[in-house]
mmCIF file with all atom_site columns, C-alpha atoms in Angstrom:
data_model
loop_
_atom_site.group_PDB
_atom_site.id
_atom_site.type_symbol
_atom_site.label_atom_id
_atom_site.label_alt_id
_atom_site.label_comp_id
_atom_site.label_asym_id
_atom_site.label_entity_id
_atom_site.label_seq_id
_atom_site.pdbx_PDB_ins_code
_atom_site.Cartn_x
_atom_site.Cartn_y
_atom_site.Cartn_z
_atom_site.occupancy
_atom_site.B_iso_or_equiv
_atom_site.pdbx_formal_charge
_atom_site.auth_seq_id
_atom_site.auth_comp_id
_atom_site.auth_asym_id
_atom_site.auth_atom_id
_atom_site.pdbx_PDB_model_num
ATOM 1   C CA . MET F 1 1   ? 0.103   0.008  -0.041  1.00 51.00 ? 295 MET F CA 1
ATOM 2   C CA . PRO F 1 2   ? 1.290   3.254  -1.020  1.00 57.00 ? 296 PRO F CA 1
ATOM 3   C CA . GLN F 1 3   ? 2.894   5.024  2.261   1.00 78.00 ? 297 GLN F CA 1
ATOM 4   C CA . ARG F 1 4   ? 0.497   8.049  2.070   1.00 87.00 ? 298 ARG F CA 1
ATOM 5   C CA . LEU F 1 5   ? -2.217  5.403  2.645   1.00 97.00 ? 299 LEU F CA 1
ATOM 6   C CA . ARG F 1 6   ? -3.233  2.887  5.184   1.00 97.00 ? 300 ARG F CA 1
ATOM 7   C CA . LEU F 1 7   ? -6.179  0.797  6.217   1.00 98.00 ? 301 LEU F CA 1
ATOM 8   C CA . VAL F 1 8   ? -8.157  2.879  8.644   1.00 98.00 ? 302 VAL F CA 1
ATOM 9   C CA . HIS F 1 9   ? -7.624  0.891  12.197  1.00 98.00 ? 303 HIS F CA 1
ATOM 10  C CA . LEU F 1 10  ? -9.963  0.707  15.138  1.00 97.00 ? 304 LEU F CA 1
ATOM 11  C CA . HIS F 1 11  ? -7.216  2.791  17.095  1.00 97.00 ? 305 HIS F CA 1
ATOM 12  C CA . ASP F 1 12  ? -7.536  5.463  14.803  1.00 98.00 ? 306 ASP F CA 1
ATOM 13  C CA . ALA F 1 13  ? -10.772 6.387  16.386  1.00 98.00 ? 307 ALA F CA 1
ATOM 14  C CA . ALA F 1 14  ? -9.518  8.797  19.152  1.00 98.00 ? 308 ALA F CA 1
ATOM 15  C CA . GLU F 1 15  ? -7.496  10.481 16.557  1.00 98.00 ? 309 GLU F CA 1
ATOM 16  C CA . LEU F 1 16  ? -10.521 10.817 14.030  1.00 98.00 ? 310 LEU F CA 1
ATOM 17  C CA . ALA F 1 17  ? -12.774 11.869 16.654  1.00 98.00 ? 311 ALA F CA 1
ATOM 18  C CA . ASP F 1 18  ? -9.856  15.015 17.174  1.00 98.00 ? 312 ASP F CA 1
ATOM 19  C CA . LEU F 1 19  ? -9.693  15.841 13.372  1.00 98.00 ? 313 LEU F CA 1
ATOM 20  C CA . GLN F 1 20  ? -13.047 15.806 12.791  1.00 98.00 ? 314 GLN F CA 1
ATOM 21  C CA . ALA F 1 21  ? -14.128 18.108 16.084  1.00 97.00 ? 315 ALA F CA 1
ATOM 22  C CA . ARG F 1 22  ? -11.270 20.374 15.017  1.00 97.00 ? 316 ARG F CA 1
ATOM 23  C CA . ASN F 1 23  ? -12.381 20.527 11.308  1.00 98.00 ? 317 ASN F CA 1
ATOM 24  C CA . ARG F 1 24  ? -16.021 20.582 11.711  1.00 97.00 ? 318 ARG F CA 1
ATOM 25  C CA . ALA F 1 25  ? -16.807 24.033 10.385  1.00 97.00 ? 319 ALA F CA 1
ATOM 26  C CA . PHE F 1 26  ? -14.703 23.529 7.842   1.00 97.00 ? 320 PHE F CA 1
ATOM 27  C CA . LEU F 1 27  ? -16.238 19.820 6.786   1.00 97.00 ? 321 LEU F CA 1
ATOM 28  C CA . ALA F 1 28  ? -19.660 21.036 7.305   1.00 96.00 ? 322 ALA F CA 1
ATOM 29  C CA . PRO F 1 29  ? -20.441 22.924 3.731   1.00 95.00 ? 323 PRO F CA 1
ATOM 30  C CA . GLY F 1 30  ? -19.652 19.080 1.991   1.00 95.00 ? 324 GLY F CA 1
ATOM 31  C CA . ASP F 1 31  ? -21.172 16.967 4.741   1.00 96.00 ? 325 ASP F CA 1
ATOM 32  C CA . PRO F 1 32  ? -24.567 15.488 5.589   1.00 96.00 ? 326 PRO F CA 1
ATOM 33  C CA . ILE F 1 33  ? -25.569 17.186 8.917   1.00 96.00 ? 327 ILE F CA 1
ATOM 34  C CA . ARG F 1 34  ? -23.959 15.097 11.514  1.00 96.00 ? 328 ARG F CA 1
ATOM 35  C CA . ASP F 1 35  ? -25.338 14.204 15.149  1.00 96.00 ? 329 ASP F CA 1
ATOM 36  C CA . ASP F 1 36  ? -22.731 15.383 18.187  1.00 97.00 ? 330 ASP F CA 1
ATOM 37  C CA . VAL F 1 37  ? -21.719 11.546 18.518  1.00 97.00 ? 331 VAL F CA 1
ATOM 38  C CA . TYR F 1 38  ? -20.171 11.593 15.469  1.00 97.00 ? 332 TYR F CA 1
ATOM 39  C CA . PHE F 1 39  ? -17.327 13.964 16.832  1.00 98.00 ? 333 PHE F CA 1
ATOM 40  C CA . THR F 1 40  ? -16.420 11.514 19.667  1.00 98.00 ? 334 THR F CA 1
ATOM 41  C CA . VAL F 1 41  ? -14.405 8.707  19.883  1.00 98.00 ? 335 VAL F CA 1
ATOM 42  C CA . SER F 1 42  ? -17.517 6.171  20.285  1.00 98.00 ? 336 SER F CA 1
ATOM 43  C CA . GLY F 1 43  ? -18.789 8.023  16.994  1.00 98.00 ? 337 GLY F CA 1
ATOM 44  C CA . GLN F 1 44  ? -15.681 7.738  14.938  1.00 98.00 ? 338 GLN F CA 1
ATOM 45  C CA . ARG F 1 45  ? -15.461 3.933  16.553  1.00 98.00 ? 339 ARG F CA 1
ATOM 46  C CA . ALA F 1 46  ? -18.471 3.030  15.286  1.00 98.00 ? 340 ALA F CA 1
ATOM 47  C CA . GLU F 1 47  ? -17.782 4.570  11.559  1.00 98.00 ? 341 GLU F CA 1
ATOM 48  C CA . VAL F 1 48  ? -14.595 2.615  11.445  1.00 98.00 ? 342 VAL F CA 1
ATOM 49  C CA . GLU F 1 49  ? -16.407 -0.644 12.639  1.00 98.00 ? 343 GLU F CA 1
ATOM 50  C CA . ALA F 1 50  ? -19.137 -0.018 9.813   1.00 98.00 ? 344 ALA F CA 1
ATOM 51  C CA . ALA F 1 51  ? -16.384 1.052  7.372   1.00 98.00 ? 345 ALA F CA 1
ATOM 52  C CA . LEU F 1 52  ? -14.084 -2.471 8.273   1.00 98.00 ? 346 LEU F CA 1
ATOM 53  C CA . ALA F 1 53  ? -17.106 -4.685 8.144   1.00 98.00 ? 347 ALA F CA 1
ATOM 54  C CA . ARG F 1 54  ? -17.872 -3.277 4.601   1.00 98.00 ? 348 ARG F CA 1
ATOM 55  C CA . HIS F 1 55  ? -14.493 -3.976 3.643   1.00 98.00 ? 349 HIS F CA 1
ATOM 56  C CA . GLU F 1 56  ? -14.251 -7.477 5.156   1.00 98.00 ? 350 GLU F CA 1
ATOM 57  C CA . ARG F 1 57  ? -17.249 -8.095 2.457   1.00 97.00 ? 351 ARG F CA 1
ATOM 58  C CA . GLY F 1 58  ? -15.320 -6.476 -0.117  1.00 97.00 ? 352 GLY F CA 1
ATOM 59  C CA . LYS F 1 59  ? -17.406 -3.541 -0.749  1.00 98.00 ? 353 LYS F CA 1
ATOM 60  C CA . ALA F 1 60  ? -15.087 -1.049 0.003   1.00 98.00 ? 354 ALA F CA 1
ATOM 61  C CA . LEU F 1 61  ? -11.230 -0.045 1.080   1.00 98.00 ? 355 LEU F CA 1
ATOM 62  C CA . PRO F 1 62  ? -11.731 2.745  3.840   1.00 98.00 ? 356 PRO F CA 1
ATOM 63  C CA . LEU F 1 63  ? -8.246  4.469  4.081   1.00 98.00 ? 357 LEU F CA 1
ATOM 64  C CA . VAL F 1 64  ? -6.676  6.773  6.325   1.00 98.00 ? 358 VAL F CA 1
ATOM 65  C CA . ILE F 1 65  ? -4.491  9.722  4.502   1.00 98.00 ? 359 ILE F CA 1
ATOM 66  C CA . LEU F 1 66  ? -1.230  10.415 6.025   1.00 97.00 ? 360 LEU F CA 1
ATOM 67  C CA . ASP F 1 67  ? 0.776   13.510 5.986   1.00 94.00 ? 361 ASP F CA 1
ATOM 68  C CA . VAL F 1 68  ? 4.616   13.647 5.448   1.00 91.00 ? 362 VAL F CA 1
ATOM 69  C CA . ASP F 1 69  ? 4.970   12.884 9.367   1.00 92.00 ? 363 ASP F CA 1
ATOM 70  C CA . GLY F 1 70  ? 2.693   9.527  9.114   1.00 93.00 ? 364 GLY F CA 1
ATOM 71  C CA . VAL F 1 71  ? 0.214   11.581 11.086  1.00 96.00 ? 365 VAL F CA 1
ATOM 72  C CA . ILE F 1 72  ? -3.547  11.110 10.038  1.00 98.00 ? 366 ILE F CA 1
ATOM 73  C CA . ALA F 1 73  ? -4.782  13.971 7.634   1.00 98.00 ? 367 ALA F CA 1
ATOM 74  C CA . GLY F 1 74  ? -8.048  12.710 6.347   1.00 98.00 ? 368 GLY F CA 1
ATOM 75  C CA . ARG F 1 75  ? -9.940  9.555  5.229   1.00 98.00 ? 369 ARG F CA 1
ATOM 76  C CA . LEU F 1 76  ? -9.979  8.137  1.784   1.00 98.00 ? 370 LEU F CA 1
ATOM 77  C CA . THR F 1 77  ? -12.683 5.614  0.788   1.00 98.00 ? 371 THR F CA 1
ATOM 78  C CA . LEU F 1 78  ? -12.814 3.422  -2.453  1.00 98.00 ? 372 LEU F CA 1
ATOM 79  C CA . SER F 1 79  ? -16.430 2.459  -1.735  1.00 98.00 ? 373 SER F CA 1
ATOM 80  C CA . GLY F 1 80  ? -19.425 0.734  -3.363  1.00 97.00 ? 374 GLY F CA 1
ATOM 81  C CA . ILE F 1 81  ? -17.408 -1.794 -5.071  1.00 98.00 ? 375 ILE F CA 1
ATOM 82  C CA . VAL F 1 82  ? -19.179 -3.867 -7.377  1.00 97.00 ? 376 VAL F CA 1
ATOM 83  C CA . ARG F 1 83  ? -17.898 -6.850 -9.280  1.00 97.00 ? 377 ARG F CA 1
ATOM 84  C CA . GLY F 1 84  ? -19.387 -9.001 -12.127 1.00 95.00 ? 378 GLY F CA 1
ATOM 85  C CA . PRO F 1 85  ? -19.530 -6.907 -15.491 1.00 95.00 ? 379 PRO F CA 1
ATOM 86  C CA . PHE F 1 86  ? -19.413 -3.503 -13.904 1.00 96.00 ? 380 PHE F CA 1
ATOM 87  C CA . GLN F 1 87  ? -15.915 -3.944 -11.732 1.00 97.00 ? 381 GLN F CA 1
ATOM 88  C CA . SER F 1 88  ? -16.406 -0.189 -10.462 1.00 98.00 ? 382 SER F CA 1
ATOM 89  C CA . CYS F 1 89  ? -16.366 1.750  -7.213  1.00 98.00 ? 383 CYS F CA 1
ATOM 90  C CA . SER F 1 90  ? -16.745 5.322  -6.091  1.00 98.00 ? 384 SER F CA 1
ATOM 91  C CA . VAL F 1 91  ? -14.144 7.342  -4.372  1.00 98.00 ? 385 VAL F CA 1
ATOM 92  C CA . GLY F 1 92  ? -14.418 9.988  -1.760  1.00 97.00 ? 386 GLY F CA 1
ATOM 93  C CA . TYR F 1 93  ? -11.938 11.542 0.662   1.00 97.00 ? 387 TYR F CA 1
ATOM 94  C CA . TRP F 1 94  ? -11.704 14.720 2.737   1.00 97.00 ? 388 TRP F CA 1
ATOM 95  C CA . LEU F 1 95  ? -8.542  16.358 4.261   1.00 97.00 ? 389 LEU F CA 1
ATOM 96  C CA . ALA F 1 96  ? -8.157  18.749 7.679   1.00 98.00 ? 390 ALA F CA 1
ATOM 97  C CA . GLU F 1 97  ? -8.356  22.288 6.733   1.00 97.00 ? 391 GLU F CA 1
ATOM 98  C CA . ASP F 1 98  ? -4.598  22.670 7.584   1.00 96.00 ? 392 ASP F CA 1
ATOM 99  C CA . GLN F 1 99  ? -3.641  19.985 5.122   1.00 96.00 ? 393 GLN F CA 1
ATOM 100 C CA . THR F 1 100 ? -5.329  21.677 2.212   1.00 95.00 ? 394 THR F CA 1
ATOM 101 C CA . ARG F 1 101 ? -3.025  22.999 -0.695  1.00 94.00 ? 395 ARG F CA 1
ATOM 102 C CA . LYS F 1 102 ? -0.320  20.770 -0.253  1.00 93.00 ? 396 LYS F CA 1
ATOM 103 C CA . GLY F 1 103 ? -0.575  18.416 -3.005  1.00 94.00 ? 397 GLY F CA 1
ATOM 104 C CA . LEU F 1 104 ? -1.555  15.226 -0.282  1.00 96.00 ? 398 LEU F CA 1
ATOM 105 C CA . ALA F 1 105 ? -5.285  15.028 -1.569  1.00 96.00 ? 399 ALA F CA 1
ATOM 106 C CA . THR F 1 106 ? -3.933  14.631 -5.216  1.00 96.00 ? 400 THR F CA 1
ATOM 107 C CA . GLU F 1 107 ? -1.513  12.075 -4.217  1.00 96.00 ? 401 GLU F CA 1
ATOM 108 C CA . ALA F 1 108 ? -3.940  10.007 -1.914  1.00 97.00 ? 402 ALA F CA 1
ATOM 109 C CA . VAL F 1 109 ? -6.236  10.049 -4.928  1.00 97.00 ? 403 VAL F CA 1
ATOM 110 C CA . GLN F 1 110 ? -3.763  9.035  -7.613  1.00 96.00 ? 404 GLN F CA 1
ATOM 111 C CA . ALA F 1 111 ? -2.746  5.877  -5.159  1.00 96.00 ? 405 ALA F CA 1
ATOM 112 C CA . ALA F 1 112 ? -6.180  4.898  -4.526  1.00 97.00 ? 406 ALA F CA 1
ATOM 113 C CA . ILE F 1 113 ? -6.811  4.617  -7.999  1.00 97.00 ? 407 ILE F CA 1
ATOM 114 C CA . SER F 1 114 ? -3.833  2.687  -8.650  1.00 96.00 ? 408 SER F CA 1
ATOM 115 C CA . LEU F 1 115 ? -4.829  0.280  -5.880  1.00 96.00 ? 409 LEU F CA 1
ATOM 116 C CA . ALA F 1 116 ? -8.325  -0.022 -7.551  1.00 97.00 ? 410 ALA F CA 1
ATOM 117 C CA . PHE F 1 117 ? -6.885  -0.723 -11.034 1.00 98.00 ? 411 PHE F CA 1
ATOM 118 C CA . SER F 1 118 ? -4.103  -2.870 -9.768  1.00 96.00 ? 412 SER F CA 1
ATOM 119 C CA . ASP F 1 119 ? -5.081  -4.818 -6.353  1.00 95.00 ? 413 ASP F CA 1
ATOM 120 C CA . LEU F 1 120 ? -8.676  -4.537 -6.744  1.00 97.00 ? 414 LEU F CA 1
ATOM 121 C CA . ALA F 1 121 ? -8.741  -5.387 -10.286 1.00 97.00 ? 415 ALA F CA 1
ATOM 122 C CA . LEU F 1 122 ? -11.693 -2.334 -11.103 1.00 98.00 ? 416 LEU F CA 1
ATOM 123 C CA . HIS F 1 123 ? -12.457 -1.138 -14.496 1.00 98.00 ? 417 HIS F CA 1
ATOM 124 C CA . ARG F 1 124 ? -13.876 2.161  -13.304 1.00 98.00 ? 418 ARG F CA 1
ATOM 125 C CA . VAL F 1 125 ? -13.820 4.737  -10.267 1.00 98.00 ? 419 VAL F CA 1
ATOM 126 C CA . GLN F 1 126 ? -15.936 7.591  -10.243 1.00 98.00 ? 420 GLN F CA 1
ATOM 127 C CA . ALA F 1 127 ? -16.131 10.666 -7.735  1.00 98.00 ? 421 ALA F CA 1
ATOM 128 C CA . GLU F 1 128 ? -18.763 13.122 -7.279  1.00 98.00 ? 422 GLU F CA 1
ATOM 129 C CA . THR F 1 129 ? -18.329 17.091 -6.224  1.00 98.00 ? 423 THR F CA 1
ATOM 130 C CA . LEU F 1 130 ? -20.627 19.903 -5.168  1.00 97.00 ? 424 LEU F CA 1
ATOM 131 C CA . LEU F 1 131 ? -20.419 22.354 -7.596  1.00 97.00 ? 425 LEU F CA 1
ATOM 132 C CA . ALA F 1 132 ? -18.854 25.155 -5.774  1.00 96.00 ? 426 ALA F CA 1
ATOM 133 C CA . ASN F 1 133 ? -16.227 22.672 -4.742  1.00 96.00 ? 427 ASN F CA 1
ATOM 134 C CA . VAL F 1 134 ? -13.584 23.557 -7.247  1.00 96.00 ? 428 VAL F CA 1
ATOM 135 C CA . ALA F 1 135 ? -10.369 22.044 -5.143  1.00 95.00 ? 429 ALA F CA 1
ATOM 136 C CA . SER F 1 136 ? -11.712 18.872 -5.233  1.00 97.00 ? 430 SER F CA 1
ATOM 137 C CA . GLN F 1 137 ? -12.660 19.279 -8.978  1.00 98.00 ? 431 GLN F CA 1
ATOM 138 C CA . ARG F 1 138 ? -9.026  20.119 -9.284  1.00 97.00 ? 432 ARG F CA 1
ATOM 139 C CA . VAL F 1 139 ? -7.697  17.295 -7.419  1.00 97.00 ? 433 VAL F CA 1
ATOM 140 C CA . LEU F 1 140 ? -9.580  14.774 -9.515  1.00 98.00 ? 434 LEU F CA 1
ATOM 141 C CA . ALA F 1 141 ? -8.494  16.689 -12.867 1.00 97.00 ? 435 ALA F CA 1
ATOM 142 C CA . LYS F 1 142 ? -5.160  15.987 -11.760 1.00 97.00 ? 436 LYS F CA 1
ATOM 143 C CA . ALA F 1 143 ? -5.980  12.357 -10.947 1.00 96.00 ? 437 ALA F CA 1
ATOM 144 C CA . GLY F 1 144 ? -6.612  11.680 -14.761 1.00 97.00 ? 438 GLY F CA 1
ATOM 145 C CA . PHE F 1 145 ? -10.881 11.910 -14.046 1.00 98.00 ? 439 PHE F CA 1
ATOM 146 C CA . GLU F 1 146 ? -12.927 13.245 -16.424 1.00 98.00 ? 440 GLU F CA 1
ATOM 147 C CA . GLN F 1 147 ? -16.431 15.365 -16.039 1.00 98.00 ? 441 GLN F CA 1
ATOM 148 C CA . TYR F 1 148 ? -19.295 12.854 -17.594 1.00 97.00 ? 442 TYR F CA 1
ATOM 149 C CA . GLY F 1 149 ? -22.489 14.668 -16.159 1.00 97.00 ? 443 GLY F CA 1
ATOM 150 C CA . LEU F 1 150 ? -24.403 16.410 -13.396 1.00 98.00 ? 444 LEU F CA 1
ATOM 151 C CA . ALA F 1 151 ? -26.799 14.772 -11.244 1.00 97.00 ? 445 ALA F CA 1
ATOM 152 C CA . PRO F 1 152 ? -29.629 16.901 -9.963  1.00 97.00 ? 446 PRO F CA 1
ATOM 153 C CA . SER F 1 153 ? -30.032 16.752 -6.217  1.00 97.00 ? 447 SER F CA 1
ATOM 154 C CA . TYR F 1 154 ? -27.591 14.205 -5.948  1.00 97.00 ? 448 TYR F CA 1
ATOM 155 C CA . LEU F 1 155 ? -27.078 13.756 -2.178  1.00 95.00 ? 449 LEU F CA 1
ATOM 156 C CA . LYS F 1 156 ? -28.532 15.463 0.989   1.00 96.00 ? 450 LYS F CA 1
ATOM 157 C CA . ILE F 1 157 ? -25.724 17.750 2.003   1.00 96.00 ? 451 ILE F CA 1
ATOM 158 C CA . ALA F 1 158 ? -25.300 20.180 4.679   1.00 95.00 ? 452 ALA F CA 1
ATOM 159 C CA . GLY F 1 159 ? -29.324 19.551 5.030   1.00 95.00 ? 453 GLY F CA 1
ATOM 160 C CA . ALA F 1 160 ? -30.380 20.035 1.304   1.00 97.00 ? 454 ALA F CA 1
ATOM 161 C CA . TRP F 1 161 ? -30.607 18.058 -1.794  1.00 98.00 ? 455 TRP F CA 1
ATOM 162 C CA . GLN F 1 162 ? -27.530 19.436 -3.678  1.00 97.00 ? 456 GLN F CA 1
ATOM 163 C CA . ASP F 1 163 ? -26.558 18.872 -7.260  1.00 97.00 ? 457 ASP F CA 1
ATOM 164 C CA . HIS F 1 164 ? -23.515 17.499 -7.933  1.00 98.00 ? 458 HIS F CA 1
ATOM 165 C CA . LEU F 1 165 ? -20.687 16.922 -10.931 1.00 98.00 ? 459 LEU F CA 1
ATOM 166 C CA . MET F 1 166 ? -20.016 13.471 -12.025 1.00 98.00 ? 460 MET F CA 1
ATOM 167 C CA . PHE F 1 167 ? -16.338 12.153 -12.738 1.00 98.00 ? 461 PHE F CA 1
ATOM 168 C CA . GLN F 1 168 ? -14.928 9.148  -13.924 1.00 98.00 ? 462 GLN F CA 1
ATOM 169 C CA . LYS F 1 169 ? -11.707 7.113  -14.274 1.00 98.00 ? 463 LYS F CA 1
ATOM 170 C CA . LEU F 1 170 ? -11.557 4.143  -16.294 1.00 98.00 ? 464 LEU F CA 1
ATOM 171 C CA . SER F 1 171 ? -8.603  1.810  -16.308 1.00 96.00 ? 465 SER F CA 1
ATOM 172 C CA . SER F 1 172 ? -8.031  1.824  -19.860 1.00 77.00 ? 466 SER F CA 1
#
């Protein structure tokens, strides 16, 4: 696994809770409305347990993004893994505010794409962004994604159904 990414572990719950709590306002415009418990160690432990259960079933690859010092800087998940003729997944990621604009998201997405196409033998990875999330759109462009559409009222983010731009990257 690339050095900037590793599988999330239950012992990451405290560090993730701290990171989520410190970045709550920064991440809120791109997240669903979250209960206060989400920002606690027990809330993050439950999130990690659920993610690892999906991983065990082959439906997700939940990772942490590490900064240059090996400290957790955010999360990245390959989710919704579908086998058979589709061979596809979605990628989602976030970084702490103080870790943005350093190329870390681009590096992490590129490493995850490599894992998706090599280790997981997938054909397609998709991603979605809010229309105003230009920074994430730049990350996807640098990682070789192409925009292919617009999904009206795609996800309920910050309490409202919001449109998303759709991106994909194919293995060949």
